[in-house]
Coordinates of C-alpha atoms in Angstrom, one line a residue:
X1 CA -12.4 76.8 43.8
X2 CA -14.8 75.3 46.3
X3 CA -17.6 77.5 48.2
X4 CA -18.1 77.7 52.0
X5 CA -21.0 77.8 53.3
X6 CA -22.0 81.3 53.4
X7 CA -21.1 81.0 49.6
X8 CA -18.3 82.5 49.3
X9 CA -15.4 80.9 46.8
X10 CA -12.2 79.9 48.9
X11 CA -9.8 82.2 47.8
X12 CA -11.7 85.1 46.9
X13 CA -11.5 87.8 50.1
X14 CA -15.1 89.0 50.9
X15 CA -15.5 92.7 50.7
X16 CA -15.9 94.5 54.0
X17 CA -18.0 97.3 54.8
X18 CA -17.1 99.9 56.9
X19 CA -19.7 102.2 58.4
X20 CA -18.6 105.2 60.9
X21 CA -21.7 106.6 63.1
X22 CA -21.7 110.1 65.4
X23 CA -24.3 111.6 67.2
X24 CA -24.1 114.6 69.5
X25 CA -21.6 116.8 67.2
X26 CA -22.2 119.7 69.1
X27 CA -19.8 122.1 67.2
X28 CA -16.7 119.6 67.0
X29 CA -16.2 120.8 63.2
X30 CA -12.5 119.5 63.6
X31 CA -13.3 115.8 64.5
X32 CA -15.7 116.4 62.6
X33 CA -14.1 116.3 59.3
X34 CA -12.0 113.0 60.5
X35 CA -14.6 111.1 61.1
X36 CA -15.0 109.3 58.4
X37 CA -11.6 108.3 57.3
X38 CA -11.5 104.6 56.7
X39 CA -15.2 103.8 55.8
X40 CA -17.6 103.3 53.7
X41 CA -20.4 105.9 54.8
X42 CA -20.6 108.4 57.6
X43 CA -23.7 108.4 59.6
X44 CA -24.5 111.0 61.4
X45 CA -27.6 110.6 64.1
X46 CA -27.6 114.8 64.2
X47 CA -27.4 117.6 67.2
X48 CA -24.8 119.4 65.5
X49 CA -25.8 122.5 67.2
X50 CA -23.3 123.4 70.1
X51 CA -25.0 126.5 72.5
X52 CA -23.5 125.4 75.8
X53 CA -20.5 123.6 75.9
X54 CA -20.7 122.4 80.2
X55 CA -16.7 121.4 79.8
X56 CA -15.5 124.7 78.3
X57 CA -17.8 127.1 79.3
X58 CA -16.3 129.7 76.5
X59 CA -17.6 127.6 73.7
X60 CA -21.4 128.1 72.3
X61 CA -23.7 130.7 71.5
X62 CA -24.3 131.2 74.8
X63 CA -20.9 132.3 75.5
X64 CA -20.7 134.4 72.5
X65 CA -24.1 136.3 72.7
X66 CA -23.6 136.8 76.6
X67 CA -20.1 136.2 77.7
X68 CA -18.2 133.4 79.9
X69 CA -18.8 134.3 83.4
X70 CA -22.6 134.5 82.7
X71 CA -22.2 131.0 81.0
X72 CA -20.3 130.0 84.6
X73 CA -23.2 131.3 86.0
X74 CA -26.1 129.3 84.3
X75 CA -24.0 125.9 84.8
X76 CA -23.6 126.4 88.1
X77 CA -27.3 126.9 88.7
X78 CA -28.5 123.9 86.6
X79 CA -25.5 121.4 87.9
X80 CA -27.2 122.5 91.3
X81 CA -30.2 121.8 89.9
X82 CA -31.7 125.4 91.0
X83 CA -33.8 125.1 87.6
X84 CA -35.7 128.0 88.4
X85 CA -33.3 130.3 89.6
X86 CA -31.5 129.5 86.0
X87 CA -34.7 130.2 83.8
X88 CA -35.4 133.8 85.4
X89 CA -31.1 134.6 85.1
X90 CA -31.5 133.4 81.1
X91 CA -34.5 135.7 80.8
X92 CA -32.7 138.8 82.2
X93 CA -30.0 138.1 80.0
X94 CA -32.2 137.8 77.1
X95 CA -34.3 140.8 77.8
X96 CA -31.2 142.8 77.4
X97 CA -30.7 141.5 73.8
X98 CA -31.8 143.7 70.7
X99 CA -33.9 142.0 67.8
X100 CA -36.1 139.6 67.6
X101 CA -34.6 136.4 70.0
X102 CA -35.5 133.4 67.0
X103 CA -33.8 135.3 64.3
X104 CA -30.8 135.6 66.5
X105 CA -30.4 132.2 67.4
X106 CA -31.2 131.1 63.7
X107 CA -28.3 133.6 62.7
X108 CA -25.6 132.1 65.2
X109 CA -26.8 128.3 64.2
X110 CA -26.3 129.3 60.8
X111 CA -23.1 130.2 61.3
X112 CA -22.1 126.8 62.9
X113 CA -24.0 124.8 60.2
X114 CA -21.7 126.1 57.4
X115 CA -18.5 124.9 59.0
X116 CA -20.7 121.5 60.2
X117 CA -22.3 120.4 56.8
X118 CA -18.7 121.7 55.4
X119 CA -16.9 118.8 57.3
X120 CA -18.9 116.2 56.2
X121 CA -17.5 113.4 53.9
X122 CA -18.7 112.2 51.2
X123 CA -21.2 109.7 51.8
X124 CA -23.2 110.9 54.7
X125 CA -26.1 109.8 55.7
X126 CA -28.3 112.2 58.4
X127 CA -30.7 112.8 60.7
X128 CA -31.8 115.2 63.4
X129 CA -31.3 115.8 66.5
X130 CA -33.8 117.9 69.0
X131 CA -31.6 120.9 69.1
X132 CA -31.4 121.3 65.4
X133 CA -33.0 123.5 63.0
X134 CA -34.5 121.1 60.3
X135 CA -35.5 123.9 57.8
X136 CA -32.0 124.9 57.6
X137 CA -30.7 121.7 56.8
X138 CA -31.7 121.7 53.0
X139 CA -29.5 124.7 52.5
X140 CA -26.5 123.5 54.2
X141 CA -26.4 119.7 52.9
X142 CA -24.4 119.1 50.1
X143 CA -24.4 116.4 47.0
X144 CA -22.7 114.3 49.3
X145 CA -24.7 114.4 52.2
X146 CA -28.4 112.6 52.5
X147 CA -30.9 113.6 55.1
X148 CA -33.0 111.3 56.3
X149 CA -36.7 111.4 58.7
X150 CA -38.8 108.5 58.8
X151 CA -36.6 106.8 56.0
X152 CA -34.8 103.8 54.9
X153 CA -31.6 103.6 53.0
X154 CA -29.5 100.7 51.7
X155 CA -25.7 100.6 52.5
X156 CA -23.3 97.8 51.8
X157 CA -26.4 95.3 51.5
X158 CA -28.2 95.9 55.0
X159 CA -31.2 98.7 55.1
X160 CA -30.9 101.4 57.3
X161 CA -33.6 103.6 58.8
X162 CA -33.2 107.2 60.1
X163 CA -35.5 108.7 62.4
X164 CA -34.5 112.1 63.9
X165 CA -35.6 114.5 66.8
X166 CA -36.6 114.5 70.3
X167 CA -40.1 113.9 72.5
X168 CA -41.5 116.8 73.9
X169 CA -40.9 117.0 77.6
X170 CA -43.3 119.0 80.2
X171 CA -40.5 121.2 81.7
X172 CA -39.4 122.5 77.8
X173 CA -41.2 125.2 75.5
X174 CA -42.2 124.1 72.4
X175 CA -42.1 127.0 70.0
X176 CA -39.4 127.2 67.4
X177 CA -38.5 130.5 68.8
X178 CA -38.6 129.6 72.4
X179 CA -35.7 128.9 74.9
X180 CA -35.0 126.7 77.2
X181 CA -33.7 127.0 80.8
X182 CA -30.6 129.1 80.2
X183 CA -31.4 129.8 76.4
X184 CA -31.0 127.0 74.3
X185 CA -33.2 126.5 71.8
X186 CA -35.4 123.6 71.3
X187 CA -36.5 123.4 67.2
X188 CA -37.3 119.6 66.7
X189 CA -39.4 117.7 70.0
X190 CA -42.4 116.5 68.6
X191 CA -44.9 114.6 70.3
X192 CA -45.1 110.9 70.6
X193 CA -48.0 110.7 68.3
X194 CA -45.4 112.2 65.4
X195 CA -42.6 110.2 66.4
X196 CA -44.3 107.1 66.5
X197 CA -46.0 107.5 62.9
X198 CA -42.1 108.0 61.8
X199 CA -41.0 104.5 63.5
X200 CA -43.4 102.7 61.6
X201 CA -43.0 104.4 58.5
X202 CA -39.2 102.9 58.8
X203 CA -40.8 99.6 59.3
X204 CA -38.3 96.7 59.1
X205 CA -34.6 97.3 58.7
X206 CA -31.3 95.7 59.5
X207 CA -29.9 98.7 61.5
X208 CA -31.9 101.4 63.3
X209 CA -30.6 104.7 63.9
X210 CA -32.4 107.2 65.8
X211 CA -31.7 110.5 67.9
X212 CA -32.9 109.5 71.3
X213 CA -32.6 105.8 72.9
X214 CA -35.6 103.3 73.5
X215 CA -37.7 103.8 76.7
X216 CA -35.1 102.0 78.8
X217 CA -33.9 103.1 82.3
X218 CA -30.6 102.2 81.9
X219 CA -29.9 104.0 78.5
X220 CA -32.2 106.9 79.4
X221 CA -30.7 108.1 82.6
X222 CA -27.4 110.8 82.6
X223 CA -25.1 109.9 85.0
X224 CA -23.6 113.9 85.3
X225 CA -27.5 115.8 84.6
X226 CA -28.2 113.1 87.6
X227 CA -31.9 113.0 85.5
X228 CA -34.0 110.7 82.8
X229 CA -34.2 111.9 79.3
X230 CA -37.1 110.6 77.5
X231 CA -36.7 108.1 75.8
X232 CA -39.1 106.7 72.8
X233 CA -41.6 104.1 73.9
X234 CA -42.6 102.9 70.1
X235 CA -39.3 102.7 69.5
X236 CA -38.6 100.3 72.4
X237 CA -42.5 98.5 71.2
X238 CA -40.4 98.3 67.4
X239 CA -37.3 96.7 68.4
X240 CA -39.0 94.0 70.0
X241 CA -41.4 94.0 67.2
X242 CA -38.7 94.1 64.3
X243 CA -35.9 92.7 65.6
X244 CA -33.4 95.1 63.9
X245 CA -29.5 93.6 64.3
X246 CA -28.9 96.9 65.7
X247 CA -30.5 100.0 67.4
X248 CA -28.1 103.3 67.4
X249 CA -28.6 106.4 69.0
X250 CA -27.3 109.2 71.3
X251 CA -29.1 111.7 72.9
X252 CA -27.5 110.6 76.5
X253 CA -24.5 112.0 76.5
X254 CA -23.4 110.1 80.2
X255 CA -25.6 107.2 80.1
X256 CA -26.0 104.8 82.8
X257 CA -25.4 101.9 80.4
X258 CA -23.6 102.6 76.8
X259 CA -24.5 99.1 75.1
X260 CA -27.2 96.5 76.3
X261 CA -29.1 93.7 74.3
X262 CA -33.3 93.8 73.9
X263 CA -34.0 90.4 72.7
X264 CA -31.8 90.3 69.2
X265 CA -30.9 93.6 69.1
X266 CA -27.9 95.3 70.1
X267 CA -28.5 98.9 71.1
X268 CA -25.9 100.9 71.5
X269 CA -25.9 104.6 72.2
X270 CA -22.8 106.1 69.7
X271 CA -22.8 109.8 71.3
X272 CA -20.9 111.8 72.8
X273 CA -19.2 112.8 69.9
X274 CA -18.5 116.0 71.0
X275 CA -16.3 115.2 73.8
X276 CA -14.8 111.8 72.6
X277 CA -13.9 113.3 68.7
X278 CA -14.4 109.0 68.1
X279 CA -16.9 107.6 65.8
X280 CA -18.6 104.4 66.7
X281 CA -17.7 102.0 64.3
X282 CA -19.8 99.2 62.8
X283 CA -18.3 96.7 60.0
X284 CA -19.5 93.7 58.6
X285 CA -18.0 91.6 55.4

C-alpha cells in the first residue's frame, strides 16, 4: 500500500471522531439522555439548572415553588423590561416562603441534578455554567462523567479545555444564597480577575469550550432579552493569542450571530439546548 500525504495507507479508512457538544440544558433531562448517540464523547458546556422556563411558563422552580400565573407574571414584567417592578413582585413572593430561601433552592436544584447527571452518557466531559451549583456537582457526577474548570483534556487526539461559569454583572447579587430579579439564583459569576487566571491555566488547546462567549457584540447580544450578556474579555485576548481551531460556548441563548471567525478560530455558540433538544456536532478523522 502507498501513503498519502497526511500518512495515511491507501486502503486503510481513517478512524473518525465524533464529538457531541450542549450547553444551556436547562432541565431538558429527555434530550438530554439522546444526546450523545452516535459519538465519541459528550460535552456538555453546563447550565443544567432550569428555574424559569420563558416558553412554558409551568416548567421550573419558579413555577413549582410559586405557581404559573405568578410565573406569567414575572415574564411579563422582565419581557417589558420593568426590571424593578419584577425584583420587588419576586421579593413579596419570597417573603411568603417558610425556611431558609438558599436551602430551598439547593433542595429543588438537587432534585433536577439527579435526573440531569442521570442522563448523561458515558463519556462526558463538563463544565459549569453561571446558574449552577458547583459544590453539588461532585455528588451527582458519575464514573462516566468528568468535570472540568480551568482544565485540559485529550479526546480523539486534539486537547480540549473547559472553563465554566459566568462574569459577575452590576445589576446581579453575588451571594450563593441570593436571587436574582424574579428568583433565580446566581451560584457561579466570578469576577474577571478569577476567570481570567482559569483561561490561562487552559493555556493552548485545539478546541476551547467555555460557558459564556468572547467579548464580541455580535455573539454577546440576545436578540428576544433585547440586551448584552457579558461576555469574557481574556477569553476574546486568548483566542487571538492561541489560536484554538475552535472556540465553543453558549450562554446566549438568541444570539445576534450563532458562528463567526476571529482570525483562525471558529467560534461557535452550541446553546440553546434546551429549546432545540440538538447537540452541536463536531467531527474530525
Amino acid at each position: 500500500m502507498r501513503s498519502t500525504p497526511d500518512g495515511n495507507r491507501t486502503g486503510r479508512a481513517r478512524r473518525t471522531h465524533r464529538v457531541h457538544v450542549v450547553s444551556d440544558v436547562h432541565g431538558n433531562a429527555r434530550d438530554l439522555a439522546r444526546a450523545g448517540d452516535g459519538a465519541d464523547a459528550l460535552v456538555c458546556l453546563g447550565d443544567l439548572v432550569l428555574f424559569l422556563d420563558y416558553a412554558d411558563h409551568s416548567r421550573g422552580i419558579f413555577p413549582d415553588l410559586f405557581g404559573t400565573e405568578n410565573a406569567d407574571r414575572i415574564v411579563a414584567l422582565r419581557t417589558a423590561r420593568r426590571f424593578e417592578e419584577a425584583r420587588e413582585f419576586g421579593r413579596r413572593l419570597w417573603s411568603g416562603i417558610e425556611g431558609d430561601r438558599a436551602a430551598v433552592i439547593e433542595q429543588a436544584v438537587r432534585k433536577q441534578y439527579a435526573e440531569l447527571f442521570a442522563a448523561f452518557p458515558t463519556p462526558t466531559y463538563a463544565t459549569y455554567g453561571n446558574v449552577d451549583m458547583p459544590p453539588l456537582w461532585r455528588e451527582y457526577a458519575g464514573p462516566g462523567t468528568t468535570v472540568l474548570d480551568g482544565e485540559r483534556v485529550e479526546i480523539g487526539g486534539r486537547v480540549f479545555g473547559f472553563v465554566g461559569g459566568g462574569l459577575r454583572t452590576p445589576m446581579l447579587p453575588q451571594a450563593l444564597n441570593s436571587v436574582r430579579a424574579g428568583g433565580a439564583p446566581m451560584p457561579y459569576e466570578i469576577s474577571d480577575e478569577e476567570y481570567a487566571a482559569k483561561i490561562e491555566a487552559v493555556g493552548e488547546v485545539d478546541v476551547l469550550c467555555t460557558h459564556i462567549p468572547p467579548e464580541v457584540p455580535e455573539l454577546v447580544y440576545d436578540t428576544v432579552a433585547r440586551r448584552f450578556e457579558r461576555g469574557s474579555r481574556a477569553l476574546l485576548e486568548a483566542i487571538r493569542r492561541t489560536r484554538p481551531r475552535y472556540a465553543l460556548f453558549g450562554h446566549v441563548h438568541q444570539p445576534l450571530v450563532r458562528r463567526m471567525r476571529i482570525g483562525a478560530t471558529e467560534c461557535v455558540n452550541v446553546g440553546h439546548f434546551a429549546g432545540t433538544g440538538k447537540p452541536w456536532v463536531l467531527e474530525w478523522g
